[in-house]
Short mmCIF file of N, CA, C and O in Angstrom, two decimals:
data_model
loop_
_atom_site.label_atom_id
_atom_site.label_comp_id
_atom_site.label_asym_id
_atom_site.label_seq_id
_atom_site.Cartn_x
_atom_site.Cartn_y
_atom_site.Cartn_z
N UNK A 1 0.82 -1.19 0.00
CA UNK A 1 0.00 0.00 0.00
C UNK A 1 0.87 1.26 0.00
O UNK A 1 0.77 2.18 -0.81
N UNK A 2 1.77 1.16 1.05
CA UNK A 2 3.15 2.35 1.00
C UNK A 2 3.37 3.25 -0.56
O UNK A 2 3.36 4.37 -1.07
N UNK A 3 3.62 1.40 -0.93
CA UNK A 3 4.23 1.65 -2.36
C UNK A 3 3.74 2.17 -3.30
O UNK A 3 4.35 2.81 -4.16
N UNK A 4 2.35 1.94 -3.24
CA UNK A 4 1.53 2.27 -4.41
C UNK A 4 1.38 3.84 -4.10
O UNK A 4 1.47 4.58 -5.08
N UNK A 5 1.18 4.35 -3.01
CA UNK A 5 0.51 5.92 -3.00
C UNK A 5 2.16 6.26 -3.25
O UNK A 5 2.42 7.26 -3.91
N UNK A 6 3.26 5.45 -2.72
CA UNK A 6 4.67 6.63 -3.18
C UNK A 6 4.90 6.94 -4.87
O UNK A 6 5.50 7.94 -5.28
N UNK A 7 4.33 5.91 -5.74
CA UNK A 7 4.25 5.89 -7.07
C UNK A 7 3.32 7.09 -7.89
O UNK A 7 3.40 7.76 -8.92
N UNK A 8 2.34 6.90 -6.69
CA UNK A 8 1.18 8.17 -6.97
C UNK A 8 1.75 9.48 -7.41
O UNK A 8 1.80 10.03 -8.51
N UNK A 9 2.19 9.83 -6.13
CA UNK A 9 2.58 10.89 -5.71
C UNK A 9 4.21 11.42 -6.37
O UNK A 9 4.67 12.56 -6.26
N UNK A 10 5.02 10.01 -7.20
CA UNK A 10 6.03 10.60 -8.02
C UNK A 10 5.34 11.03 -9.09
O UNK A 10 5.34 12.20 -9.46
N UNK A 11 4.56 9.89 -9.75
CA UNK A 11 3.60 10.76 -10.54
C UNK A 11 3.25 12.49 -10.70
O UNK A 11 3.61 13.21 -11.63
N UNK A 12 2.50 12.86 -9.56
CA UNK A 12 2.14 13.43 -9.49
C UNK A 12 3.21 14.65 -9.25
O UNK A 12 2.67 15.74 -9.47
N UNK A 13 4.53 14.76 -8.88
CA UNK A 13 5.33 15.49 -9.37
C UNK A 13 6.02 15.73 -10.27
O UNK A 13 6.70 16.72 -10.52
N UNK A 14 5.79 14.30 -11.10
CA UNK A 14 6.35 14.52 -12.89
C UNK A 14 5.36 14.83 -13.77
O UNK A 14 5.40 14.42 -14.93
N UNK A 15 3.96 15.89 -13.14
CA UNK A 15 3.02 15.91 -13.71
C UNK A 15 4.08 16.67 -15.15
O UNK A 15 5.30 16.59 -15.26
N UNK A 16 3.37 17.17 -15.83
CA UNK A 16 4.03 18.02 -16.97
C UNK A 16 3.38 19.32 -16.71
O UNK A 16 3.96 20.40 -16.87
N UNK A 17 1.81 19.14 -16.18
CA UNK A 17 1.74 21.01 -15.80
C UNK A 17 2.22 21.58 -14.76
O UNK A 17 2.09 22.80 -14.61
N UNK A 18 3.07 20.55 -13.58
CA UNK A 18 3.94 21.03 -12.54
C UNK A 18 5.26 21.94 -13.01
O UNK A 18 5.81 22.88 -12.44
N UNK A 19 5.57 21.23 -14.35
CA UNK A 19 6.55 21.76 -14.94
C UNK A 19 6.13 23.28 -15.79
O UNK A 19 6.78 24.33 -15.74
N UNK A 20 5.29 23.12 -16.30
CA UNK A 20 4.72 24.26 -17.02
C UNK A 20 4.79 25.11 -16.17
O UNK A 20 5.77 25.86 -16.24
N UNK A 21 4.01 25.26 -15.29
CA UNK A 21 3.55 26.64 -14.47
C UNK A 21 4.93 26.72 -13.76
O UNK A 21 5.00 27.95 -13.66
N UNK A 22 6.15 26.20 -13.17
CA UNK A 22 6.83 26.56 -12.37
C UNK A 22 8.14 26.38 -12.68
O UNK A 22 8.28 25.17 -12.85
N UNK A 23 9.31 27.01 -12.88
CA UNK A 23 10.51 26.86 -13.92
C UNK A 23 10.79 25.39 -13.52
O UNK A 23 10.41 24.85 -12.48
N UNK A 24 11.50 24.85 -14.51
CA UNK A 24 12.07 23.82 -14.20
C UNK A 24 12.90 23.37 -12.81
O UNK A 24 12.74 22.40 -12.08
N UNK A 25 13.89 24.49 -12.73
CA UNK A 25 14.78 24.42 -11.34
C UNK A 25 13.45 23.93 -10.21
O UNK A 25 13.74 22.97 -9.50
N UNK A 26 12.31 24.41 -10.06
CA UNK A 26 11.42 24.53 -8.74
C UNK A 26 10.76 23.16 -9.11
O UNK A 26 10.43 22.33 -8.27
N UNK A 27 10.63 23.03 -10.30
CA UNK A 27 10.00 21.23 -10.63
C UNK A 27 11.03 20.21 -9.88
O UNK A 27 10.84 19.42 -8.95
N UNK A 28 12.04 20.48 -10.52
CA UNK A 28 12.95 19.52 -10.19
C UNK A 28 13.57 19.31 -8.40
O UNK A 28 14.12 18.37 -7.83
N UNK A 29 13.12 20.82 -7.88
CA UNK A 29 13.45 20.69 -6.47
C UNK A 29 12.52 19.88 -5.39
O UNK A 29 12.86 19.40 -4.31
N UNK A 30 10.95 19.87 -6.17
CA UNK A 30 9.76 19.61 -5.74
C UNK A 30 10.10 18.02 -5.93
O UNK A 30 10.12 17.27 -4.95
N UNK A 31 10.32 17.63 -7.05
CA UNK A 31 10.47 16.42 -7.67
C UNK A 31 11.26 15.63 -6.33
O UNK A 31 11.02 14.64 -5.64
N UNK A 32 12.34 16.65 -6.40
CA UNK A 32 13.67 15.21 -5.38
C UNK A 32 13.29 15.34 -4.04
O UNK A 32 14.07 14.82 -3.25
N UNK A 33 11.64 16.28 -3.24
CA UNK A 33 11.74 16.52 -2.28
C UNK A 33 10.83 15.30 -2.33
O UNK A 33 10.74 14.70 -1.26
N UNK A 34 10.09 14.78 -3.44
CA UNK A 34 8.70 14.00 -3.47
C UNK A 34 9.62 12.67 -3.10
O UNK A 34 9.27 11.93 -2.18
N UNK A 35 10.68 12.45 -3.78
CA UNK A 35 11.29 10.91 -3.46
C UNK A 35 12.09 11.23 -3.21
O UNK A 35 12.92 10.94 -4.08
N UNK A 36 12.68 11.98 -2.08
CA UNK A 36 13.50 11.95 -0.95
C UNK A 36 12.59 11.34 0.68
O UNK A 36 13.01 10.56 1.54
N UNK A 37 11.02 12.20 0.57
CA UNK A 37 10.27 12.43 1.69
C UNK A 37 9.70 10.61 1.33
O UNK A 37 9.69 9.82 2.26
N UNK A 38 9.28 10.19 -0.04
CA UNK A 38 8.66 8.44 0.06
C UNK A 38 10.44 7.50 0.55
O UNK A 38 10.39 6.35 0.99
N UNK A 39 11.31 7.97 0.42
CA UNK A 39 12.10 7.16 0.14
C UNK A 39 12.66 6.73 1.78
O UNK A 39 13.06 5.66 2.23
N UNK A 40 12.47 8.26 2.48
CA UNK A 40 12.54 8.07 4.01
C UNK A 40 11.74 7.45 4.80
O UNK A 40 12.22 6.87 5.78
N UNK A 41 9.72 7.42 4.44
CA UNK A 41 8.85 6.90 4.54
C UNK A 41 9.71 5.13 4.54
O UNK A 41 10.09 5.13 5.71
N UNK A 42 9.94 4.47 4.25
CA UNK A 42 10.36 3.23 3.72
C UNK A 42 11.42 3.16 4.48
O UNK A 42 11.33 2.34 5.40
N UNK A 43 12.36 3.73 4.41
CA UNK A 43 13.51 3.20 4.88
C UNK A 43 13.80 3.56 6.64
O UNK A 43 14.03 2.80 7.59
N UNK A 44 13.70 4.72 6.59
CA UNK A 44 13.67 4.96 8.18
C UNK A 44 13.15 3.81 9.05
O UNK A 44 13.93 3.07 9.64
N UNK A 45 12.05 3.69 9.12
CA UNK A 45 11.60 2.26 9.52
C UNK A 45 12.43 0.96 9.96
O UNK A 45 12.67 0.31 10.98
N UNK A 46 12.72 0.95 8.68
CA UNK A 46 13.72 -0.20 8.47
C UNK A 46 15.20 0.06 8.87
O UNK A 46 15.86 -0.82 9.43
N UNK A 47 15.62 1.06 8.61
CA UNK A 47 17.08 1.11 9.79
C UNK A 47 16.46 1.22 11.21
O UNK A 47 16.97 0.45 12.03
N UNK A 48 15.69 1.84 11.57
CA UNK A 48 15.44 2.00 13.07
C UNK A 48 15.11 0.08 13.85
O UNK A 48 15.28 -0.52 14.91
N UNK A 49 14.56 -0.19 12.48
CA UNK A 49 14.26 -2.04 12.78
C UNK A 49 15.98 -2.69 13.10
O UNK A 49 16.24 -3.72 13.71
N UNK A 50 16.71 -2.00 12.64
CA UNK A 50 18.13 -2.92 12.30
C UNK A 50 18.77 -2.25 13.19
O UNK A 50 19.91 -2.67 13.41
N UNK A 51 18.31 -1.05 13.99
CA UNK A 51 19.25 -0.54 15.26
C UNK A 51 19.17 -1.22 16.38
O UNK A 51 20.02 -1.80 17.06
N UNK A 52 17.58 -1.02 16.49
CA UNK A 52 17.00 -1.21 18.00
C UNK A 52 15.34 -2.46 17.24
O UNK A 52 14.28 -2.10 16.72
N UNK A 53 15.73 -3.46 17.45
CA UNK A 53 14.52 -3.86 16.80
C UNK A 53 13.39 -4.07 17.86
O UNK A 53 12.33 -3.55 17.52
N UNK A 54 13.37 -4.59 18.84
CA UNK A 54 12.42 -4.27 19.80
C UNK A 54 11.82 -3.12 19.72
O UNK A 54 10.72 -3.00 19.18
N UNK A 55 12.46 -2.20 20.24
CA UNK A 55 11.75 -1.09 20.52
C UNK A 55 10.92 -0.23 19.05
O UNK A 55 10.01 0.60 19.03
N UNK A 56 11.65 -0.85 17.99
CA UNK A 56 10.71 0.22 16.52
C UNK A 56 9.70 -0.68 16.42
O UNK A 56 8.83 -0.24 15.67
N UNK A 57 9.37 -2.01 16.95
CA UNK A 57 8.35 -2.89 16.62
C UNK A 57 7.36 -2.34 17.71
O UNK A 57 6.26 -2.02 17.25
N UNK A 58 7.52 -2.17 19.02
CA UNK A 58 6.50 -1.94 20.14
C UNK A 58 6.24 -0.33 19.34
O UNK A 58 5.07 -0.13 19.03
N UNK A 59 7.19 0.75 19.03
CA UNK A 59 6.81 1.91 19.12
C UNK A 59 5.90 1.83 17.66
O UNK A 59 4.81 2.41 17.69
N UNK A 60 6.25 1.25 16.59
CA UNK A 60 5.01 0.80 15.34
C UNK A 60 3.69 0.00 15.62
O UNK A 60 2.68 -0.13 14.93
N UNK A 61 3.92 -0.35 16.48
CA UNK A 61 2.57 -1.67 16.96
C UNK A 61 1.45 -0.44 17.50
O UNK A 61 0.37 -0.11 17.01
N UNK A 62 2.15 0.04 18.65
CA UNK A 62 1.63 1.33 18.99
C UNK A 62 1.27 2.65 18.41
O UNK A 62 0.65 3.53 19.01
N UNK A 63 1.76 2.71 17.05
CA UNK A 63 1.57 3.51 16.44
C UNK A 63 -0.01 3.15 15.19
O UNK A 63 -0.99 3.81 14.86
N UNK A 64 0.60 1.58 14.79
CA UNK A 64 -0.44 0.83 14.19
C UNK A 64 -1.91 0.78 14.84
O UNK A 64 -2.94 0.73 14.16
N UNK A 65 -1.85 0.81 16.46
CA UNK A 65 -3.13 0.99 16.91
C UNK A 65 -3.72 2.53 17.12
O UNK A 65 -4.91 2.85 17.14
N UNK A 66 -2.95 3.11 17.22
CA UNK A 66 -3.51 4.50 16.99
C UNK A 66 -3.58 4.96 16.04
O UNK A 66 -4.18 6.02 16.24
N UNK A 67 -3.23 4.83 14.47
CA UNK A 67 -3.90 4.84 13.61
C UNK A 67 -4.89 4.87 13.48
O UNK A 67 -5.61 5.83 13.20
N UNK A 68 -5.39 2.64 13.84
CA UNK A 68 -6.10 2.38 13.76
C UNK A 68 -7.65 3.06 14.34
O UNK A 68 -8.72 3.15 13.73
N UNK A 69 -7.33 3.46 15.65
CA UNK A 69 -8.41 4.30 16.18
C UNK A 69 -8.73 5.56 16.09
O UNK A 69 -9.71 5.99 16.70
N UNK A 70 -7.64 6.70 15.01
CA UNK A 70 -7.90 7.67 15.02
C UNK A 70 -7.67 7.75 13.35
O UNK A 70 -7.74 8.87 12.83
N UNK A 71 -7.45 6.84 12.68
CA UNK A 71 -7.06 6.88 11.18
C UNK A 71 -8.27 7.58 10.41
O UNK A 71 -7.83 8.37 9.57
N UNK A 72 -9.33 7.55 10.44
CA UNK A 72 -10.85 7.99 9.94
C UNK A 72 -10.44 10.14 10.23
O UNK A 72 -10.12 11.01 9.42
N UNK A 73 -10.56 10.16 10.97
CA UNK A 73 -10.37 11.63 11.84
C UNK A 73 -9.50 12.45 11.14
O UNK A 73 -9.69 13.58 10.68
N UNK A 74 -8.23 11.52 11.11
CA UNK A 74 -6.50 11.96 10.11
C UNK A 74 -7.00 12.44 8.99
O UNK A 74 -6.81 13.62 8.71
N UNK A 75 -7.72 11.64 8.19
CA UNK A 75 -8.05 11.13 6.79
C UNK A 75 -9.16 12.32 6.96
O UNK A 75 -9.03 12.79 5.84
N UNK A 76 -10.20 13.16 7.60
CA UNK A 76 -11.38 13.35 7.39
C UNK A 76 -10.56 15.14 7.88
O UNK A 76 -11.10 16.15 7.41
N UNK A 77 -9.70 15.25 8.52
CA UNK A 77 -8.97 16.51 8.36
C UNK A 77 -7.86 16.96 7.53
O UNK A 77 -7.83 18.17 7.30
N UNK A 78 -7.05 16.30 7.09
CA UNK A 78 -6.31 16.25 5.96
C UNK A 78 -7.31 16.53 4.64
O UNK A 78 -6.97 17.32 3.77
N UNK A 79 -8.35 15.92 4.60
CA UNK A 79 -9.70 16.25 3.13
C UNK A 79 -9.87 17.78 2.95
O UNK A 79 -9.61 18.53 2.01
N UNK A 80 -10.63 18.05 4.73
CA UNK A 80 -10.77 19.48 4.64
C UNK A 80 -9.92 20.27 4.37
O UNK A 80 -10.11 21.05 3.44
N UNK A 81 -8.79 20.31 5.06
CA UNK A 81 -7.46 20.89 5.24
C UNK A 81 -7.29 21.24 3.37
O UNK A 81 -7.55 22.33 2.86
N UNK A 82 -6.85 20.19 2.70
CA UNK A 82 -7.14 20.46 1.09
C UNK A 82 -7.96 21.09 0.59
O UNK A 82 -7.49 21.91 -0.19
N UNK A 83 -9.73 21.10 0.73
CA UNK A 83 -10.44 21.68 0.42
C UNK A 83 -10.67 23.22 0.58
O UNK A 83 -10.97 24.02 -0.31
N UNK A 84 -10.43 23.47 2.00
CA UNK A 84 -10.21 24.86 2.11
C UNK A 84 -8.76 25.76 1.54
O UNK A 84 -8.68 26.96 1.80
N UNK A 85 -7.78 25.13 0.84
CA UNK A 85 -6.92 25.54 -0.09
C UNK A 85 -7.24 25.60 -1.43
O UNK A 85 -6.74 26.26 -2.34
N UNK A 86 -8.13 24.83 -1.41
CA UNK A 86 -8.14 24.51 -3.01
C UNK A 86 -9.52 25.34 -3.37
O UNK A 86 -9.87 25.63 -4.51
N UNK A 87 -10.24 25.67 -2.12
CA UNK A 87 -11.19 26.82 -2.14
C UNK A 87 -10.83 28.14 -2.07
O UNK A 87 -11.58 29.00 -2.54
N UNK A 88 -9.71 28.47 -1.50
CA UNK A 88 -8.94 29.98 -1.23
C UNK A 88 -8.62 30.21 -2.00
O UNK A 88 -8.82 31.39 -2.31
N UNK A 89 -7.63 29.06 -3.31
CA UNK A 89 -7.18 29.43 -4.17
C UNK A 89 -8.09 29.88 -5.29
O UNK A 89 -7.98 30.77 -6.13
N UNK A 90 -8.85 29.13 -5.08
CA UNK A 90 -9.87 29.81 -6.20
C UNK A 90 -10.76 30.48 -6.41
O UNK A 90 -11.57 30.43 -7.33
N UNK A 91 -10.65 31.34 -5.34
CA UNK A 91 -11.41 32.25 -4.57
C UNK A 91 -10.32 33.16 -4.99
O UNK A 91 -10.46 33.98 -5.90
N UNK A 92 -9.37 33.00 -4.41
CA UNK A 92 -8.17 34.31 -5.07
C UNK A 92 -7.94 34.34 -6.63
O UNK A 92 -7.39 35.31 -7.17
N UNK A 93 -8.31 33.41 -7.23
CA UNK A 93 -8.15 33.36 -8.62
C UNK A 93 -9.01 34.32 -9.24
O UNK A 93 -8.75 35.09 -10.17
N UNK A 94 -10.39 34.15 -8.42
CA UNK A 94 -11.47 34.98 -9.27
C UNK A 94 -11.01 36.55 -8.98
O UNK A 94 -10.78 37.43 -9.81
N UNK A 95 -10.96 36.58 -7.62
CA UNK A 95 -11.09 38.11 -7.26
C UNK A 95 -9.86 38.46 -7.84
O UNK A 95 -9.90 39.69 -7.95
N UNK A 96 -8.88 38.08 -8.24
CA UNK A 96 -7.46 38.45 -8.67
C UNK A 96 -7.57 39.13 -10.36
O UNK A 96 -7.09 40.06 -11.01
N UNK A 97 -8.68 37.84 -10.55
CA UNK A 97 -8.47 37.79 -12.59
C UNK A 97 -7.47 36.53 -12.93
O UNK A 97 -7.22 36.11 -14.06
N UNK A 98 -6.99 36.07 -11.78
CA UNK A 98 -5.96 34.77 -12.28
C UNK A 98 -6.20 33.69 -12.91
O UNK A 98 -5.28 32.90 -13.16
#
C-alpha cells in the first residue's frame, strides 16, 4: 500500500503542468523533495528495525493501533485541510483575474 501511493505521488510530481507553471529548477526541487520524503517513509523504519529492533516494533505496533483508532479523523482533516486551499485558491483566482 506504501508503495503504491509513493508511485502516486512521483507521478504526481512529474506531472508536466507542474513543470509548465513553475521553472524547471522549482519542478525539479519539488520532484527530489517528493522521493526523498517516500524514500525516508520506507527506509527509516527499516534502519530503526536494524538498530533497535524491539523497541521500533513496540513503538510501530503502537503507532499501528492509533492509527487504527484515530485513522478515519487523520483522513477526514487532511480532506478538509485540502479543500479549504483549493477553495482559497480559487477564490483568489477569481477576485485576482488569475
Amino acid at each position: 500500500m506504501l508503495l503504491q501511493a509513493a508511485g502516486f505521488a512521483v507521478l504526481a510530481a512529474l506531472s508536466p503542468t507542474a513543470f509548465l507553471i513553475t521553472a524547471i529548477y522549482l519542478g525539479s526541487v519539488g520532484l527530489t523533495m517528493v522521493v526523498v520524503i517516500n524514500a525516508a517513509l520506507v527506509w527509516l523504519p527499516f534502519l530503526a528495525y536494524l538498530a533497535a529492533p524491539e523497541l521500533t516494533s513496540r513503538r510501530l505496533t503502537a503507532f499501528n493501533a492509533w492509527l487504527l483508532a484515530h485513522g478515519r479523523t487523520v483522513l477526514v482533516l487532511a480532506l478538509e485541510v485540502g479543500g479549504v486551499v483549493l477553495a482559497a485558491n480559487g477564490i483568489l483566482g477569481l477576485v485576482h483575474g488569475g
